[in-house]
Short mmCIF file of C-alpha atoms and ligand atoms in Angstrom, two decimals:
data_model
loop_
_atom_site.label_atom_id
_atom_site.label_comp_id
_atom_site.label_asym_id
_atom_site.label_seq_id
_atom_site.Cartn_x
_atom_site.Cartn_y
_atom_site.Cartn_z
CA MET A 893 -74.96 -143.30 34.87
CA ASN A 894 -78.04 -145.10 36.00
CA ASN A 895 -81.19 -143.93 34.22
CA ASN A 896 -83.43 -146.18 36.19
CA LYS A 897 -84.73 -143.57 38.50
CA LYS A 898 -84.72 -140.56 36.18
CA LYS A 899 -88.14 -139.16 35.60
CA PHE A 900 -89.20 -137.15 32.56
CA TYR A 901 -92.06 -134.74 31.96
CA ILE A 902 -93.30 -133.56 28.53
CA LYS A 903 -95.28 -130.46 27.76
CA THR A 904 -96.83 -130.45 24.29
CA TRP A 905 -98.23 -127.56 22.28
CA GLY A 906 -99.92 -127.72 18.91
CA CYS A 907 -101.38 -130.17 16.46
CA GLN A 908 -102.02 -133.90 16.46
CA MET A 909 -98.67 -134.37 14.80
CA ASN A 910 -96.97 -132.84 17.83
CA GLU A 911 -98.97 -135.01 20.19
CA TYR A 912 -97.94 -137.99 18.13
CA ASP A 913 -94.31 -136.88 18.31
CA SER A 914 -94.51 -136.48 22.10
CA LEU A 915 -95.88 -139.97 22.39
CA ILE A 916 -92.95 -141.26 20.35
CA ILE A 917 -90.51 -139.41 22.61
CA SER A 918 -92.22 -140.80 25.66
CA ASN A 919 -92.13 -144.38 24.37
CA MET A 920 -88.48 -144.11 23.42
CA LEU A 921 -87.47 -142.79 26.82
CA LYS A 922 -89.50 -145.46 28.61
CA LYS A 923 -87.66 -148.08 26.55
CA LYS A 924 -84.43 -146.64 27.91
CA LYS A 925 -85.83 -147.10 31.42
CA TYR A 926 -86.65 -143.49 32.13
CA ILE A 927 -89.86 -143.03 34.08
CA PHE A 928 -92.74 -140.95 32.76
CA THR A 929 -94.30 -138.45 35.16
CA LYS A 930 -97.25 -136.11 34.86
CA ILE A 931 -95.91 -133.94 37.68
CA PHE A 932 -93.33 -131.47 36.42
CA TYR A 933 -91.79 -130.65 39.80
CA GLU A 934 -90.73 -134.23 40.40
CA ALA A 935 -89.09 -134.62 36.98
CA ASP A 936 -85.33 -134.82 36.32
CA ILE A 937 -85.84 -134.12 32.63
CA LEU A 938 -88.21 -131.42 31.40
CA ILE A 939 -89.13 -131.61 27.72
CA LEU A 940 -90.98 -128.92 25.81
CA ASN A 941 -92.43 -129.86 22.41
CA THR A 942 -93.30 -126.54 20.80
CA CYS A 943 -95.57 -125.30 18.03
CA SER A 944 -95.09 -122.18 15.90
CA ILE A 945 -98.09 -122.24 13.58
CA ARG A 946 -99.71 -119.15 15.13
CA GLU A 947 -99.50 -116.77 18.09
CA LYS A 948 -96.38 -115.39 19.54
CA ALA A 949 -94.69 -118.77 19.78
CA GLN A 950 -91.32 -117.41 20.88
CA GLU A 951 -92.81 -115.38 23.71
CA LYS A 952 -94.80 -118.35 24.90
CA LEU A 953 -91.64 -120.44 24.83
CA PHE A 954 -89.59 -118.00 26.89
CA HIS A 955 -92.43 -117.54 29.31
CA GLN A 956 -92.52 -121.28 29.92
CA LEU A 957 -88.74 -121.51 30.11
CA GLY A 958 -88.75 -118.70 32.67
CA ARG A 959 -90.80 -120.93 34.96
CA TRP A 960 -88.55 -123.90 34.39
CA LYS A 961 -85.48 -121.75 35.04
CA GLU A 962 -86.58 -121.35 38.64
CA ILE A 963 -86.72 -125.12 39.01
CA LYS A 964 -83.26 -125.43 37.49
CA ASN A 965 -81.91 -122.73 39.80
CA LYS A 966 -82.87 -124.92 42.71
CA ASN A 967 -81.50 -128.09 41.18
CA LYS A 968 -78.67 -127.78 38.64
CA ASN A 969 -78.95 -131.44 37.64
CA ILE A 970 -82.28 -130.98 35.94
CA ILE A 971 -82.12 -131.33 32.18
CA ILE A 972 -84.23 -129.07 30.00
CA ALA A 973 -84.82 -130.08 26.37
CA VAL A 974 -86.66 -127.96 23.80
CA GLY A 975 -87.95 -129.41 20.56
CA GLY A 976 -90.65 -129.05 17.94
CA CYS A 977 -91.30 -126.32 15.40
CA VAL A 978 -89.95 -123.36 17.39
CA ALA A 979 -86.72 -125.27 17.95
CA ASN A 980 -86.36 -125.77 14.20
CA GLN A 981 -87.19 -122.18 13.51
CA GLU A 982 -84.98 -120.55 16.13
CA GLY A 983 -82.23 -123.12 16.72
CA LYS A 984 -79.31 -121.88 18.79
CA LYS A 985 -80.87 -118.41 19.06
CA ILE A 986 -82.98 -119.79 21.90
CA LEU A 987 -79.82 -119.91 24.01
CA LYS A 988 -79.44 -116.14 23.82
CA ARG A 989 -82.43 -115.72 26.09
CA ALA A 990 -82.24 -119.04 27.91
CA LYS A 991 -78.64 -120.07 28.49
CA PHE A 992 -79.66 -122.77 30.94
CA ILE A 993 -81.12 -125.06 28.25
CA ASP A 994 -79.35 -128.40 27.84
CA VAL A 995 -80.72 -129.92 24.64
CA ILE A 996 -82.38 -128.58 21.47
CA PHE A 997 -83.89 -131.19 19.14
CA GLY A 998 -85.82 -130.82 15.89
CA THR A 999 -89.06 -132.18 14.47
CA GLN A 1000 -87.06 -134.62 12.31
CA THR A 1001 -84.45 -135.57 14.90
CA LEU A 1002 -86.63 -136.36 17.88
CA HIS A 1003 -85.74 -140.07 17.60
CA ARG A 1004 -82.20 -139.05 18.55
CA LEU A 1005 -83.35 -137.41 21.78
CA PRO A 1006 -82.54 -140.29 24.19
CA GLU A 1007 -79.02 -140.35 22.76
CA MET A 1008 -78.74 -136.58 23.09
CA ILE A 1009 -79.88 -136.68 26.71
CA GLU A 1010 -77.38 -139.41 27.50
CA LYS A 1011 -74.59 -137.42 25.88
CA LYS A 1012 -75.58 -134.40 27.89
CA ILE A 1013 -75.46 -136.41 31.11
CA LYS A 1014 -72.06 -137.93 30.28
CA LYS A 1015 -70.28 -134.90 28.90
CA ASN A 1016 -72.26 -132.15 30.59
CA LYS A 1017 -72.23 -130.14 27.36
CA PHE A 1018 -75.04 -128.36 25.52
CA ILE A 1019 -76.35 -130.50 22.62
CA ILE A 1020 -78.23 -129.35 19.53
CA ASP A 1021 -79.49 -131.28 16.49
CA ILE A 1022 -82.20 -129.73 14.34
CA SER A 1023 -81.15 -131.22 11.01
CA PHE A 1024 -83.51 -132.83 8.47
CA PRO A 1025 -82.18 -136.35 7.94
CA LYS A 1026 -84.27 -137.92 5.17
CA ILE A 1027 -86.67 -140.72 6.17
CA GLU A 1028 -84.54 -141.61 9.22
CA LYS A 1029 -87.34 -140.65 11.59
CA PHE A 1030 -89.80 -143.10 10.02
CA LYS A 1031 -87.17 -145.84 10.10
CA ASN A 1032 -86.51 -145.35 13.77
CA ILE A 1033 -89.91 -144.84 15.20
CA ILE A 1034 -92.98 -146.69 14.23
CA GLN A 1035 -95.19 -146.33 17.22
CA PRO A 1036 -98.86 -145.58 16.86
CA MET A 1037 -100.98 -143.47 19.17
CA TYR A 1038 -103.77 -145.49 20.78
CA LYS A 1039 -107.10 -144.41 22.09
CA ASN A 1040 -109.36 -147.27 23.00
CA TYR A 1041 -110.07 -149.07 19.73
CA SER A 1042 -108.65 -146.33 17.58
CA ALA A 1043 -105.03 -145.72 16.58
CA SER A 1044 -103.38 -142.83 14.76
CA ILE A 1045 -100.37 -143.44 12.61
CA SER A 1046 -98.19 -141.03 10.70
CA ILE A 1047 -97.96 -141.78 6.97
CA MET A 1048 -96.18 -138.68 5.72
CA GLU A 1049 -94.52 -135.62 7.13
CA GLY A 1050 -93.59 -132.16 6.04
CA CYS A 1051 -94.89 -129.92 3.30
CA ASN A 1052 -93.65 -128.58 -0.04
CA LYS A 1053 -96.61 -126.33 -0.74
CA TYR A 1054 -95.30 -123.09 0.73
CA CYS A 1055 -98.61 -121.31 1.24
CA SER A 1056 -97.52 -117.71 1.78
CA PHE A 1057 -98.72 -117.53 5.41
CA CYS A 1058 -97.47 -120.87 6.68
CA ILE A 1059 -94.36 -121.78 8.67
CA VAL A 1060 -94.75 -125.57 8.37
CA PRO A 1061 -92.52 -126.09 5.28
CA TYR A 1062 -89.70 -124.37 7.17
CA THR A 1063 -90.14 -126.21 10.47
CA ARG A 1064 -91.15 -129.68 9.32
CA GLY A 1065 -89.11 -129.90 6.14
CA LYS A 1066 -89.95 -131.41 2.76
CA GLU A 1067 -92.75 -133.91 2.24
CA ILE A 1068 -91.57 -137.41 3.06
CA SER A 1069 -93.87 -140.41 2.74
CA ARG A 1070 -93.42 -143.53 4.76
CA PRO A 1071 -92.84 -146.78 2.81
CA PHE A 1072 -96.17 -148.21 1.67
CA TYR A 1073 -95.82 -151.75 2.96
CA ASP A 1074 -94.46 -150.59 6.33
CA ILE A 1075 -97.77 -148.77 6.83
CA ILE A 1076 -99.88 -151.73 5.72
CA LYS A 1077 -97.89 -154.11 7.92
CA GLU A 1078 -98.24 -151.88 10.94
CA ILE A 1079 -101.99 -151.44 10.49
CA SER A 1080 -102.45 -155.20 10.09
CA LEU A 1081 -100.60 -155.74 13.35
CA LEU A 1082 -102.70 -153.10 15.06
CA SER A 1083 -105.87 -154.77 13.82
CA GLU A 1084 -104.69 -158.07 15.30
CA ASN A 1085 -104.29 -156.25 18.60
CA GLY A 1086 -107.87 -155.01 18.68
CA ILE A 1087 -107.69 -151.74 16.75
CA ARG A 1088 -110.81 -151.18 14.63
CA GLU A 1089 -110.43 -147.55 13.58
CA ILE A 1090 -107.35 -146.13 11.97
CA GLN A 1091 -106.57 -142.44 11.64
CA LEU A 1092 -103.85 -141.56 9.13
CA LEU A 1093 -101.81 -138.51 10.07
CA GLY A 1094 -99.73 -136.07 8.07
CA GLN A 1095 -99.48 -132.39 7.14
CA ASN A 1096 -100.97 -133.30 3.73
CA VAL A 1097 -102.01 -136.95 3.78
CA ASN A 1098 -103.56 -136.80 0.33
CA SER A 1099 -100.17 -135.81 -1.12
CA TYR A 1100 -98.82 -139.20 0.01
CA LYS A 1101 -96.47 -140.53 -2.65
CA TYR A 1102 -94.09 -143.42 -2.32
CA ILE A 1103 -91.87 -144.89 -5.01
CA ASP A 1104 -90.23 -148.20 -4.19
CA LYS A 1105 -86.94 -149.72 -5.37
CA ASN A 1106 -88.60 -151.17 -8.48
CA ASN A 1107 -89.95 -147.75 -9.39
CA ILE A 1108 -93.52 -148.69 -8.49
CA LYS A 1109 -95.53 -145.66 -7.46
CA TYR A 1110 -97.97 -145.81 -4.54
CA THR A 1111 -100.61 -143.12 -4.10
CA PHE A 1112 -102.93 -142.14 -1.26
CA ALA A 1113 -105.87 -143.74 -3.09
CA LYS A 1114 -103.95 -147.02 -3.28
CA LEU A 1115 -103.13 -146.73 0.41
CA LEU A 1116 -106.83 -146.28 1.29
CA ASN A 1117 -107.69 -149.20 -0.95
CA ASP A 1118 -105.18 -151.57 0.66
CA ILE A 1119 -105.94 -150.52 4.25
CA ALA A 1120 -109.60 -151.27 3.56
CA LEU A 1121 -108.61 -154.80 2.57
CA ILE A 1122 -107.49 -155.51 6.15
CA PRO A 1123 -110.59 -157.31 7.46
CA LYS A 1124 -110.51 -156.22 11.09
CA ILE A 1125 -110.09 -152.54 10.27
CA LYS A 1126 -113.64 -151.21 10.09
CA ARG A 1127 -113.17 -147.47 9.90
CA ILE A 1128 -110.65 -145.24 8.13
CA LYS A 1129 -110.10 -141.55 8.89
CA PHE A 1130 -107.36 -139.13 7.92
CA ILE A 1131 -106.15 -135.64 8.67
CA THR A 1132 -105.14 -133.20 7.14
CA SER A 1133 -105.91 -133.06 3.45
CA ASN A 1134 -105.55 -130.12 1.11
CA PRO A 1135 -107.66 -129.17 -1.91
CA MET A 1136 -104.55 -128.95 -4.11
CA ASP A 1137 -103.98 -132.71 -4.31
CA PHE A 1138 -107.52 -133.97 -3.70
CA THR A 1139 -107.54 -135.91 -6.94
CA ASP A 1140 -110.35 -137.88 -8.60
CA ASP A 1141 -108.80 -141.24 -7.71
CA ILE A 1142 -109.19 -140.32 -4.01
CA ILE A 1143 -112.77 -139.15 -4.52
CA GLU A 1144 -113.52 -142.44 -6.25
CA MET A 1145 -112.55 -144.29 -3.07
CA TYR A 1146 -115.56 -142.74 -1.34
CA SER A 1147 -117.90 -144.68 -3.57
CA LYS A 1148 -115.77 -147.82 -3.51
CA ILE A 1149 -114.88 -148.08 0.18
CA PRO A 1150 -117.62 -147.77 2.82
CA LYS A 1151 -114.95 -148.03 5.54
CA ILE A 1152 -113.82 -144.47 4.79
CA VAL A 1153 -115.87 -142.23 7.08
CA SER A 1154 -118.50 -139.86 5.66
CA PHE A 1155 -116.64 -136.90 7.06
CA LEU A 1156 -113.79 -134.94 5.53
CA HIS A 1157 -111.66 -132.10 6.81
CA LEU A 1158 -110.65 -130.06 3.77
CA PRO A 1159 -109.17 -126.63 4.58
CA ILE A 1160 -110.33 -123.86 2.24
CA GLN A 1161 -108.88 -120.87 4.20
CA SER A 1162 -110.89 -118.18 2.38
CA GLY A 1163 -113.90 -117.76 0.11
CA SER A 1164 -112.24 -115.12 -2.05
CA ASN A 1165 -110.15 -116.02 -5.10
CA LYS A 1166 -108.15 -112.84 -4.64
CA ILE A 1167 -107.13 -113.85 -1.11
CA LEU A 1168 -106.44 -117.45 -2.12
CA LYS A 1169 -104.04 -116.12 -4.74
CA LEU A 1170 -102.27 -113.95 -2.15
CA MET A 1171 -102.12 -116.99 0.12
CA LYS A 1172 -100.51 -118.94 -2.75
CA ARG A 1173 -103.23 -121.57 -2.50
CA PRO A 1174 -103.32 -122.83 -6.10
CA TYR A 1175 -107.07 -123.47 -6.41
CA SER A 1176 -110.14 -121.35 -7.01
CA ILE A 1177 -113.43 -121.39 -5.13
CA GLN A 1178 -114.98 -123.04 -8.18
CA LYS A 1179 -112.37 -125.81 -8.08
CA TYR A 1180 -113.05 -126.35 -4.37
CA LYS A 1181 -116.80 -126.50 -5.04
CA ASN A 1182 -116.21 -129.02 -7.84
CA ILE A 1183 -114.34 -131.30 -5.45
CA ILE A 1184 -117.19 -131.14 -2.94
CA GLN A 1185 -119.77 -131.74 -5.66
CA LYS A 1186 -117.94 -134.84 -6.87
CA LEU A 1187 -117.53 -136.04 -3.28
CA ARG A 1188 -121.25 -135.67 -2.66
CA ILE A 1189 -122.01 -137.71 -5.74
CA ALA A 1190 -119.63 -140.42 -4.53
CA ARG A 1191 -120.92 -140.20 -0.95
CA PRO A 1192 -124.24 -138.33 -0.69
CA ASN A 1193 -124.25 -137.96 3.10
CA ILE A 1194 -120.68 -136.69 3.48
CA GLN A 1195 -120.06 -133.82 5.89
CA ILE A 1196 -117.24 -131.38 5.37
CA SER A 1197 -115.24 -129.39 7.88
CA SER A 1198 -112.61 -126.80 7.11
CA ASP A 1199 -109.94 -124.34 8.23
CA PHE A 1200 -110.35 -120.59 7.80
CA ILE A 1201 -108.01 -117.66 8.22
CA VAL A 1202 -109.63 -114.25 8.68
CA GLY A 1203 -107.88 -110.92 8.44
CA PHE A 1204 -105.27 -112.00 5.91
CA PRO A 1205 -103.47 -108.87 4.58
CA GLY A 1206 -105.67 -107.24 1.95
CA GLU A 1207 -108.88 -108.99 3.01
CA THR A 1208 -111.69 -106.48 2.44
CA GLN A 1209 -115.19 -106.63 3.84
CA LEU A 1210 -116.27 -108.00 0.46
CA ASP A 1211 -113.65 -110.77 0.59
CA PHE A 1212 -114.85 -111.69 4.06
CA GLU A 1213 -118.44 -111.77 2.85
CA LYS A 1214 -117.35 -114.20 0.14
CA THR A 1215 -115.96 -116.44 2.89
CA MET A 1216 -119.29 -116.26 4.72
CA LYS A 1217 -121.08 -117.10 1.48
CA ILE A 1218 -119.04 -120.22 0.85
CA ILE A 1219 -119.58 -121.29 4.47
CA SER A 1220 -123.31 -121.46 3.99
CA GLU A 1221 -123.10 -122.74 0.41
CA ILE A 1222 -120.98 -125.75 1.34
CA ASN A 1223 -122.80 -125.98 4.67
CA PHE A 1224 -119.62 -126.86 6.55
CA ASP A 1225 -120.19 -128.94 9.62
CA MET A 1226 -117.28 -127.68 11.70
CA SER A 1227 -114.19 -125.55 11.44
CA PHE A 1228 -110.90 -124.54 12.90
CA SER A 1229 -110.81 -120.82 12.33
CA PHE A 1230 -108.07 -118.37 13.14
CA ILE A 1231 -107.05 -114.76 12.92
CA TYR A 1232 -104.15 -114.41 10.53
CA SER A 1233 -100.88 -114.43 12.39
CA SER A 1234 -97.76 -113.15 10.66
CA ARG A 1235 -95.02 -115.79 10.77
CA PRO A 1236 -91.37 -114.70 10.58
CA GLY A 1237 -89.70 -115.50 7.28
CA THR A 1238 -92.89 -116.31 5.36
CA PRO A 1239 -93.73 -114.35 2.16
CA ALA A 1240 -97.01 -113.10 3.66
CA SER A 1241 -95.14 -111.47 6.53
CA LYS A 1242 -93.93 -108.91 3.99
CA LEU A 1243 -97.46 -107.95 2.98
CA LYS A 1244 -98.97 -104.88 4.56
CA ASP A 1245 -101.27 -105.83 7.40
CA ASN A 1246 -104.05 -103.30 6.87
CA ILE A 1247 -106.85 -104.62 9.07
CA SER A 1248 -107.35 -103.57 12.67
CA ILE A 1249 -107.33 -106.21 15.37
CA PHE A 1250 -110.84 -105.09 16.28
CA GLU A 1251 -112.03 -105.88 12.76
CA LYS A 1252 -110.19 -109.21 12.70
CA LYS A 1253 -111.77 -110.29 15.97
CA ASN A 1254 -115.15 -109.20 14.77
CA ARG A 1255 -114.85 -111.23 11.56
CA LEU A 1256 -113.74 -114.29 13.48
CA LYS A 1257 -116.69 -113.96 15.83
CA ILE A 1258 -119.18 -113.69 12.96
CA LEU A 1259 -117.62 -116.67 11.21
CA GLN A 1260 -117.55 -118.88 14.29
CA LYS A 1261 -121.13 -118.00 15.17
CA GLN A 1262 -122.29 -119.11 11.72
CA ILE A 1263 -120.34 -122.37 11.89
CA LYS A 1264 -121.77 -123.07 15.34
CA ILE A 1265 -125.30 -122.73 13.96
CA GLN A 1266 -124.44 -125.11 11.14
CA THR A 1267 -122.86 -127.66 13.52
CA LEU A 1268 -126.03 -127.61 15.56
CA ASN A 1269 -128.21 -128.01 12.50
CA TRP A 1270 -126.19 -130.99 11.31
CA SER A 1271 -126.61 -132.57 14.75
CA LYS A 1272 -130.36 -131.91 14.75
CA LYS A 1273 -130.60 -133.42 11.28
CA MET A 1274 -129.13 -136.63 12.68
CA ILE A 1275 -132.19 -137.22 14.89
CA ASN A 1276 -134.13 -140.24 13.53
CA SER A 1277 -131.23 -141.22 11.31
CA THR A 1278 -129.30 -144.48 11.60
CA GLN A 1279 -125.64 -144.04 12.47
CA LYS A 1280 -122.71 -146.42 12.60
CA ILE A 1281 -120.86 -145.88 15.83
CA LEU A 1282 -117.61 -147.23 17.23
CA VAL A 1283 -118.29 -148.13 20.84
CA GLU A 1284 -115.42 -146.80 22.92
CA ASN A 1285 -116.41 -147.22 26.51
CA ILE A 1286 -118.99 -147.76 29.17
CA PHE A 1287 -120.87 -144.59 30.12
CA ASP A 1288 -123.03 -145.69 33.03
CA LYS A 1289 -122.29 -149.18 34.29
CA LYS A 1290 -125.34 -149.48 36.50
CA ASN A 1291 -127.72 -148.71 33.67
CA ASN A 1292 -125.83 -150.61 30.94
CA GLN A 1293 -125.19 -147.43 29.01
CA PHE A 1294 -122.35 -147.23 26.53
CA LEU A 1295 -120.57 -144.42 24.73
CA GLY A 1296 -119.61 -144.44 21.06
CA LYS A 1297 -118.50 -142.10 18.28
CA THR A 1298 -120.25 -141.48 14.98
CA GLU A 1299 -118.29 -141.04 11.77
CA ASN A 1300 -118.67 -137.27 12.13
CA ASN A 1301 -117.24 -137.23 15.66
CA ARG A 1302 -120.45 -136.96 17.65
CA THR A 1303 -120.67 -138.79 20.94
CA VAL A 1304 -123.67 -141.10 21.26
CA ILE A 1305 -124.93 -142.61 24.50
CA PHE A 1306 -127.11 -145.70 24.26
CA TYR A 1307 -128.36 -148.71 26.18
CA SER A 1308 -127.25 -152.23 25.44
CA GLN A 1309 -127.76 -155.48 27.30
CA LYS A 1310 -124.63 -156.97 25.74
CA ASN A 1311 -121.11 -155.61 26.12
CA VAL A 1312 -120.44 -154.00 22.73
CA ILE A 1313 -117.19 -152.18 23.52
CA GLY A 1314 -114.82 -152.18 20.54
CA LYS A 1315 -117.58 -152.98 18.06
CA ILE A 1316 -119.06 -150.93 15.25
CA ILE A 1317 -122.80 -151.05 15.67
CA LYS A 1318 -125.85 -149.35 14.20
CA VAL A 1319 -127.93 -147.05 16.37
CA LYS A 1320 -130.92 -144.89 15.70
CA ILE A 1321 -130.48 -141.34 17.02
CA ILE A 1322 -133.50 -140.45 19.11
CA ASN A 1323 -132.55 -137.29 20.91
CA LYS A 1324 -129.94 -134.57 21.24
CA ASN A 1325 -128.91 -132.83 24.41
CA LYS A 1326 -126.22 -130.25 25.12
CA LYS A 1327 -123.27 -132.61 25.25
CA PHE A 1328 -124.20 -135.66 23.22
CA LEU A 1329 -126.71 -137.55 21.14
CA GLU A 1330 -128.90 -140.31 22.57
CA GLY A 1331 -129.26 -143.46 20.54
CA GLN A 1332 -131.09 -146.75 20.43
CA CYS A 1333 -129.47 -150.00 19.30
CA ILE A 1334 -130.91 -151.43 16.13
N1 SAH B 33 -101.93 -128.69 5.14
C1 SAH B 33 -103.14 -128.11 5.52
C2 SAH B 33 -103.05 -127.14 6.70
C3 SAH B 33 -102.05 -127.31 7.79
S1 SAH B 33 -101.76 -125.96 8.87
C4 SAH B 33 -103.75 -127.38 4.34
O1 SAH B 33 -103.22 -127.34 3.29
O2 SAH B 33 -104.78 -126.78 4.44
C5 SAH B 33 -103.25 -125.95 9.85
C6 SAH B 33 -104.05 -124.70 9.76
O3 SAH B 33 -103.47 -123.66 10.51
C7 SAH B 33 -104.18 -124.12 8.36
O4 SAH B 33 -105.16 -124.74 7.62
C8 SAH B 33 -104.50 -122.66 8.61
O5 SAH B 33 -105.88 -122.42 8.65
C9 SAH B 33 -103.88 -122.41 9.99
N2 SAH B 33 -102.69 -121.53 9.85
C10 SAH B 33 -101.51 -121.85 9.33
N3 SAH B 33 -100.68 -120.77 9.34
C11 SAH B 33 -101.38 -119.76 9.87
C12 SAH B 33 -101.10 -118.39 10.14
N4 SAH B 33 -99.92 -117.86 9.83
N5 SAH B 33 -102.08 -117.64 10.71
C13 SAH B 33 -103.28 -118.17 11.01
N6 SAH B 33 -103.60 -119.44 10.77
C14 SAH B 33 -102.67 -120.24 10.21
FE1 F3S B 34 -99.03 -125.00 5.47
FE2 F3S B 34 -100.03 -124.83 3.08
FE3 F3S B 34 -98.47 -126.84 3.73
S1 F3S B 34 -101.09 -124.40 4.96
S2 F3S B 34 -98.83 -127.15 5.89
S3 F3S B 34 -97.87 -124.73 3.58
S4 F3S B 34 -100.30 -126.91 2.48
#
C-alpha cells in the first residue's frame, strides 16, 4: 500500500489539550508520508478528535458522523477514525449507531493511530484501542505546538481529583507526569530554535509530580525554577491549575521568578462552600482567598482568571449571589463560565437537577456581564502603565506597526523603527480601542 498520496483531515473539538493532541496526530501522519489537508471532501482519511466535557457530546458526534457517512457512501475506501474523550467514554458503543466507522482510538493511544490506520488498510477490519497504557504516550510523542515565538508543551496528563461533575478522570485517565529532564531538554531545544515563551499544558499542571529512578522527587515549583534557568526562555505560562494543589512553594516562585507571567488561571467554580462541597472540590472560599492574597503579596500586579459553573444541582439564588460576590471581591480579569451539564457516569449526574434552564441561562448572563465589565476595567487600568510584550508579528508593514501580547493576553499595537519580532520589549500603553491596546516603545 502506498501512503504517499493519501490525504488526511482532522476535526478537533474541545480544549487546548485536544488541539495539542491533534497536532501530534497530524505530525505523526505527516512523518508516515500522509498529506495534511484542510478540505474534508478531498481527504482519504477523516479524523474526528472529540470532547465530552459539556454539551450533548454524543449527539454532536453522531451528527458529524452522519455527514461523513454520506461521503463514505460515495467512496467506500474512505477511512473514518474517531478519537478523543467521547471515544474513551463510549468505546465500541459508537458502532451501534455508526457501523461505517473504521478506527476508534483513545486519548492515551493516539500515538498508535498511524499503525491502526495501516492495519485497517491492510486487513480491512475495524480497529479499536482505547486503553490507558502508562506513560507510553509521552515516550512516543514529544512534539510541541508552535505559534510564532511561543510553544506549548504537555507536562502532565489526566486527573485523579474526581470532582463530582467532571468526566475528565474517566476519559483521560490517571495523572501521569512527564519525566522532568525530558521537559527541560525539550524546552532548551525549543529556545535554541527561537522560542521565547513557553506554555506548559496539562489538566492540572500544578499537580505535576515526577519521581525518578533514584527516588528523587520533582515538583511543579522545581520545574518552574529550572525552566527559568534556560536563558533564552523569557516568559513562562501554564494552564490549567487547580486550587487544591496550589501550594506555597509554587506561590513563592512568583516572587522569585519574574519570567512567570503576572496572570494566573485558577478555576474556583462557585462562590458557595455548600456547592463546592457538593462538587467535591476540597477547598473553601476562604482557602481560595488565602491563595490569592499570598499570590498578591508575592506578585502585587497579578491578574486572576477563573472557571465558573452555574446551575449546579442545589444551587440556590443565595449560592449564586455568593458566586457574584467572590467575582467582585477577587476582581477576576476573565473567565470561562458554563451552565452545569450533567455528564453520564459522574456522581453529580445522580443529584436532582432542580433549576430551570431559564434560571440557569439567566445566572450565566448576569455572571458573564459582570466579568465583561471587570475585563474592561482591567484593560482601562492598563492605560499609562508600562507593559512587557512579546512581539509576535508585523501589523501594518507600511507604517512600521507591530503586534505583541502582554502577559495578561492583551494585544498591543505599536510603532517601531527597528524589527522587534520575537523580542520581549517594554511599551507604554497610551490608548485602548475596541479590539486592542495602543502602545509606545520605551
Ligand atoms: N482541572 C481544572 C479544570 C478542568 S475542566 C480544575 O480543577 O479546575 C475545565 C472546566 O470545564 C472546569 O473548570 C469547569 O468549569 C468546566 N466543566 C467541567 N465539567 C463540567 C460540567 N459537567 N458542566 C459544566 N462545566 C464543566
Ligand atoms: Fe475535572 Fe476536577 Fe480534574 S474539574 S479535570 S476532575 S480537577
